[in-house]
Tab-separated table of C-alpha atoms in Angstrom:
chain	number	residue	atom	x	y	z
X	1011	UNK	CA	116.692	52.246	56.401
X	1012	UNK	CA	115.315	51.381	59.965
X	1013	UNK	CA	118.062	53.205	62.546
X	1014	UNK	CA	117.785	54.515	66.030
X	1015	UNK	CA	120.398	57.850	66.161
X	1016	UNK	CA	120.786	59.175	70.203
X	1017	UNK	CA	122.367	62.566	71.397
X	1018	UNK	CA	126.158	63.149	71.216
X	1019	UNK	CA	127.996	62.424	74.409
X	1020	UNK	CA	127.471	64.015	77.771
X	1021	UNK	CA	129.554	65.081	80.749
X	1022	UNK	CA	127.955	66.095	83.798
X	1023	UNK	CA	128.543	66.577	87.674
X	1024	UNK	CA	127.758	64.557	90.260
X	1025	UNK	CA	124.352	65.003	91.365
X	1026	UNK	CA	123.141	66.566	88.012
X	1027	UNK	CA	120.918	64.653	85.707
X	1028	UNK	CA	121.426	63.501	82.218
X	1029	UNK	CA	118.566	63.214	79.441
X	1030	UNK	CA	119.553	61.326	76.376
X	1031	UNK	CA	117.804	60.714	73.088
X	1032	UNK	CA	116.923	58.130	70.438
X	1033	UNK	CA	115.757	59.180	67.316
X	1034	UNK	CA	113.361	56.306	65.214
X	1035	UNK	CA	113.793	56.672	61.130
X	1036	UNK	CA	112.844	54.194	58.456
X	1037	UNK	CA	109.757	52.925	60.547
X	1038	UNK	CA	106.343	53.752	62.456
X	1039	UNK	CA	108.240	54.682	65.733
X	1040	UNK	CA	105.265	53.797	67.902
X	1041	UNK	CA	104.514	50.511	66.719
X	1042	UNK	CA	107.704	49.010	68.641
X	1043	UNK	CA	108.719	49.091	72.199
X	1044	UNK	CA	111.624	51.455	73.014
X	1045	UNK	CA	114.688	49.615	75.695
X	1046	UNK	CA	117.241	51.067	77.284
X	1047	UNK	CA	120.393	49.671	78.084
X	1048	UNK	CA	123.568	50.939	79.822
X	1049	UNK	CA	127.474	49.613	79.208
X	1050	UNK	CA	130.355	50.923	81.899
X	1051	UNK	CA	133.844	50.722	80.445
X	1052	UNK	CA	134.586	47.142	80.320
X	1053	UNK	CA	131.694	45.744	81.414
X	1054	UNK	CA	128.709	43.784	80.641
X	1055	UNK	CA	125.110	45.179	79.113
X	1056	UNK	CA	122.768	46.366	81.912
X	1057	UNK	CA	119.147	46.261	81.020
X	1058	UNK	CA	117.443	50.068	82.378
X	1059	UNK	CA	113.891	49.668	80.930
X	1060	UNK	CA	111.163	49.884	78.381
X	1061	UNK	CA	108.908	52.257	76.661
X	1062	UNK	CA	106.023	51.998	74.475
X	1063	UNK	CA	105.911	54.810	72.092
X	1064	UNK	CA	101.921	54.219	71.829
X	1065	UNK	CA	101.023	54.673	74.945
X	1066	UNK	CA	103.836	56.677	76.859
X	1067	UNK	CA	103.654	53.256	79.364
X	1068	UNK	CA	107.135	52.540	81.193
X	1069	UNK	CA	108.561	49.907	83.036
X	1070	UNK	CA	112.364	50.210	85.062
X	1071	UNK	CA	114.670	48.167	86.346
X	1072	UNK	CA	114.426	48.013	90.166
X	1073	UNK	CA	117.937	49.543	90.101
X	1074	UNK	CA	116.578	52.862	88.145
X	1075	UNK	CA	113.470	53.116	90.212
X	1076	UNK	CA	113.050	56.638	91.259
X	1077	UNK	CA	115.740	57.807	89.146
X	1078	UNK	CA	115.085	56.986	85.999
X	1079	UNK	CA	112.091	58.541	83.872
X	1080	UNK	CA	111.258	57.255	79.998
X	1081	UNK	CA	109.345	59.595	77.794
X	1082	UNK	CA	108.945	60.492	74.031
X	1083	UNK	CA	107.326	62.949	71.155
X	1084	UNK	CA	105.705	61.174	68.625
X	1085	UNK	CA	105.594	64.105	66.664
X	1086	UNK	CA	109.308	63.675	66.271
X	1087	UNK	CA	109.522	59.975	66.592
X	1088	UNK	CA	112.099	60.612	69.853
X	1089	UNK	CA	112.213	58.773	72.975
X	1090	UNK	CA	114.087	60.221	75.569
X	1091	UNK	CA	115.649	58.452	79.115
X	1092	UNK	CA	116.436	60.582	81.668
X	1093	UNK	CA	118.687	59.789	84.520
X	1094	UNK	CA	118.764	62.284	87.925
X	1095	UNK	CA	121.050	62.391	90.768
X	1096	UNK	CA	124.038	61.213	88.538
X	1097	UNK	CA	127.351	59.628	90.449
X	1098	UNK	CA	130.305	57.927	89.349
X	1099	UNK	CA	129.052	54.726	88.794
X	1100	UNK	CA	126.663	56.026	86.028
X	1101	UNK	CA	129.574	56.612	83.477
X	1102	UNK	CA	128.424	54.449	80.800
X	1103	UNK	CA	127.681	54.238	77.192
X	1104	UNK	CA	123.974	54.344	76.875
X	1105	UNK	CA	121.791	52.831	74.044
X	1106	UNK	CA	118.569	52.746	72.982
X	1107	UNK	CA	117.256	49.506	71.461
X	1108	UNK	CA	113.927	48.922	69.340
X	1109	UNK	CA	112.235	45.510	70.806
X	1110	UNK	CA	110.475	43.535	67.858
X	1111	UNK	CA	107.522	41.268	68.323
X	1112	UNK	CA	108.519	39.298	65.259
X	1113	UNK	CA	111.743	38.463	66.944
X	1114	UNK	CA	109.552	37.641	70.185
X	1115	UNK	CA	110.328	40.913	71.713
X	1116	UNK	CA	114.238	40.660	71.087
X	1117	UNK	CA	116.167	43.811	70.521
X	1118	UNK	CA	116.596	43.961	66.738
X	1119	UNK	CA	117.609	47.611	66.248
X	1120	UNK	CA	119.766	49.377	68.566
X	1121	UNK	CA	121.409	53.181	68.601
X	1122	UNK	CA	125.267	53.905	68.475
X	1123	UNK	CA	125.535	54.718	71.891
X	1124	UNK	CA	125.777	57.690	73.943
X	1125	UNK	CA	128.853	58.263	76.034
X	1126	UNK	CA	127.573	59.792	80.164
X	1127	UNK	CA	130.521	60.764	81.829
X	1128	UNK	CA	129.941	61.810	85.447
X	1129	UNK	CA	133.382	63.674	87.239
X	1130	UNK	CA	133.935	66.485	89.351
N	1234	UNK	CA	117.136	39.929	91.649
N	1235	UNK	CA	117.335	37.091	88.490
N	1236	UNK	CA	120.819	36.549	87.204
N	1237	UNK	CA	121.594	34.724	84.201
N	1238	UNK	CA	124.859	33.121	84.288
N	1239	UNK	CA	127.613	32.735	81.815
N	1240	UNK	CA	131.392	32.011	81.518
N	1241	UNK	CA	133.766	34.735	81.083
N	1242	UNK	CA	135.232	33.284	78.233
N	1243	UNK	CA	135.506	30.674	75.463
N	1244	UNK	CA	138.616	29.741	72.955
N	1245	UNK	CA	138.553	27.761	70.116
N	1246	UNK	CA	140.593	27.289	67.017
N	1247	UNK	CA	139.396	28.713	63.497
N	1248	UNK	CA	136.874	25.670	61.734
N	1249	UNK	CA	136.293	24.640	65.428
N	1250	UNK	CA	132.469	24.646	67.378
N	1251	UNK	CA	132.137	27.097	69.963
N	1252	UNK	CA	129.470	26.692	72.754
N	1253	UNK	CA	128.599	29.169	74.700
N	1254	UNK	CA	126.517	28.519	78.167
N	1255	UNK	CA	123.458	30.554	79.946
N	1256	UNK	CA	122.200	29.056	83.389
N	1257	UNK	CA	119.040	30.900	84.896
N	1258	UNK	CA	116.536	29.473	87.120
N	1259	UNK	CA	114.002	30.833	84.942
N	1260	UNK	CA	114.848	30.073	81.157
N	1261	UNK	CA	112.276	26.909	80.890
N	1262	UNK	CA	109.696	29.680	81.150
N	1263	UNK	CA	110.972	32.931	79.274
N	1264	UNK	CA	112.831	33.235	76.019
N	1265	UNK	CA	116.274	33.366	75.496
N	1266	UNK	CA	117.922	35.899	73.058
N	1267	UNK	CA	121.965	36.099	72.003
N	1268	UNK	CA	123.507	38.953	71.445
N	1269	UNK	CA	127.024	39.169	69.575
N	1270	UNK	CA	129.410	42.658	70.758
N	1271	UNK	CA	132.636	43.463	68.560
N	1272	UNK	CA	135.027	46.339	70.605
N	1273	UNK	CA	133.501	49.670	70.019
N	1274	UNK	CA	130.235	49.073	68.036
N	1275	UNK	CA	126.314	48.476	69.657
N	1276	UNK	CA	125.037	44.710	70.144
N	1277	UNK	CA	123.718	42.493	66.973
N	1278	UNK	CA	120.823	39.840	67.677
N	1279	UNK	CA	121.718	36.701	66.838
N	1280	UNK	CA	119.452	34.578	68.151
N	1281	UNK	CA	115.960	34.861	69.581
N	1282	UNK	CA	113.223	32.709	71.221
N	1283	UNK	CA	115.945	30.298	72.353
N	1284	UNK	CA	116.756	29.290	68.491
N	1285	UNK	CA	115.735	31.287	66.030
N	1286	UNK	CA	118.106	33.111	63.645
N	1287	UNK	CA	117.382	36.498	62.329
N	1288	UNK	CA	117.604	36.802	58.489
N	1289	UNK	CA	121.613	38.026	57.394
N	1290	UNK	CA	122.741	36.190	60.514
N	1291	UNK	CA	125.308	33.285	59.236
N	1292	UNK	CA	123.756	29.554	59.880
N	1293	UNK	CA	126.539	28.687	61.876
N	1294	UNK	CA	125.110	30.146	64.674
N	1295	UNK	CA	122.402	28.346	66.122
N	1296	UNK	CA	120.687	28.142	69.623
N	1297	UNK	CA	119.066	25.326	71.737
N	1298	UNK	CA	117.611	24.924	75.227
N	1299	UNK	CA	117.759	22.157	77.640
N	1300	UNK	CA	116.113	22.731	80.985
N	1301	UNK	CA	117.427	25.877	82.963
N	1302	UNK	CA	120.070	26.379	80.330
N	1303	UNK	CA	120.851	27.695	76.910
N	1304	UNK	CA	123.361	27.394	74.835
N	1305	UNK	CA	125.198	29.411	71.967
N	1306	UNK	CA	126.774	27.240	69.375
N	1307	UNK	CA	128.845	28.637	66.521
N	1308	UNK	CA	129.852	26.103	64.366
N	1309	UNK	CA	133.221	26.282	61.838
N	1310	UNK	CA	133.810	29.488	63.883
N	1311	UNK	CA	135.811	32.255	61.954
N	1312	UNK	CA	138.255	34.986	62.907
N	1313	UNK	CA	134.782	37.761	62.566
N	1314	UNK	CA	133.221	35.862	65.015
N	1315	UNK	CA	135.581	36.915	67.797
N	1316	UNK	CA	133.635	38.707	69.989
N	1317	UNK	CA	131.675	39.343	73.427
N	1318	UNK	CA	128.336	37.254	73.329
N	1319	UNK	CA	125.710	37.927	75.740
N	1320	UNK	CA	122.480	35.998	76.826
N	1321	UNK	CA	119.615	37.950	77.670
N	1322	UNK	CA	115.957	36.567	79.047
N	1323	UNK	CA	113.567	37.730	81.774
N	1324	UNK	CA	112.200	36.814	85.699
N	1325	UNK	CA	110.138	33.811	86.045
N	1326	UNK	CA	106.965	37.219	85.667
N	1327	UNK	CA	108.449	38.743	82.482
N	1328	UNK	CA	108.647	42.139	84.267
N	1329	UNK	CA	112.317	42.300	84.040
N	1330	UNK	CA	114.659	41.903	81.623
N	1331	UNK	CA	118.088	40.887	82.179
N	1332	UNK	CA	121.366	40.100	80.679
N	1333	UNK	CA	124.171	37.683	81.563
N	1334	UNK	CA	127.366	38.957	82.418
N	1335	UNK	CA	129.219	38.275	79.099
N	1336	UNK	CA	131.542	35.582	77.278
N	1337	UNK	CA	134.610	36.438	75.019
N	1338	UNK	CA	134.732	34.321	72.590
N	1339	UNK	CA	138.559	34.056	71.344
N	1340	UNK	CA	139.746	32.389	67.739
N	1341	UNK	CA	143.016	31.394	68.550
């Protein structure tokens, strides 16, 4: 079946960087537009940015600019998001989300999460 | 930056309709998607392009837009469809996505 798996969870320092992954399965992985999206305990859904598998192009959130960098292997069918100079506010569950253009580019598949705690 | 606004939360009785609001200066121009959250698991669509219904979502959802808001309506709500619901759309340029900040939906 179509499902997006990412990278167990992650605990890092403050001022390290984080690179999480979301494996595609059950479809051509670079026919669809890769999201991510970030959840802090409690709160709401925070869009990061998008990928297309295709052609490697990106797009980020003004927030992420500069800190956040999208990238995948085809050969593996893996996008990866990596996020640098990590502080406290970037504990979050992160997930990956496959955007469908038969849903007009809603997010119709998304990973389980990945848990990024950042302490000292 | 665009903001998409919502209420923090919404009670209704079991059998009851439950609406749920979106406000954004920009949703007469971009899509609007709705996206149902149960404690501890990763977001479902249930609606997209204001309101459309993906197949295996239950007809009593629906969606409809009027002007710079959308609306969530859940109709003959049941105790499953307790949740956090989220709107989601883009700037008036499509560059950037964007969610609203959340409603909990309670069945009393």
């Amino acid at each position: 079946q179509v499902q997006l798996v990412q990278s167990g969870a992650e605990v890092k320092k403050p001022g390290a960087s984080v690179k999480v992954s979301c494996k595609a399965s059950g479809y051509t992985f670079t026919s669809y537009d890769i999201n991510w999206v970030r959840q802090a305990t409690g709160q709401g859904l925070e869009w990061m940015g998008w990928m297309n598998p295709n052609s490697g192009n990106t797009g980020y959130a003004q927030k992420f600019q500069g800190r956040v960098t999208m990238t995948r292997n085809t050969s593996i069918s893996t996008a990866y998001m990596e996020l640098s100079s990590l502080r406290s506010e970037d504990t979050a569950v992160y997930y990956c989300a496959r955007v469908n253009i038969y849903f007009s580019d809603g997010m119709d598949v998304w990973g389980q999460g990945t848990t990024v705690t950042v302490s000292s | 930056s665009y903001e998409l606004t919502q209420p923090p939360s919404v009670s209704v009785s079991p059998g009851q309709t439950a609406r749920i609001t979106c406000s954004g200066d920009a949703l007469p121009k971009q899509y609007a998607y709705w996206y149902q959250q149960k404690p501890g698991q990763a977001p479902v669509l249930v609606i997209y392009k204001d309101s459309e219904r993906p197949s295996g979502i239950p007809e009593r959802f629906s969606g409809s837009s009027s002007g710079t808001t959308v609306t969530l309506t859940i109709s003959g709500v049941q105790a499953e469809d307790e949740a956090d619901y989220y709107c989601q759309s883009a700037d008036s340029s499509g560059t950037y996505k964007v969610f609203g900040g959340g409603t909990k939906l309670t069945v009393l």
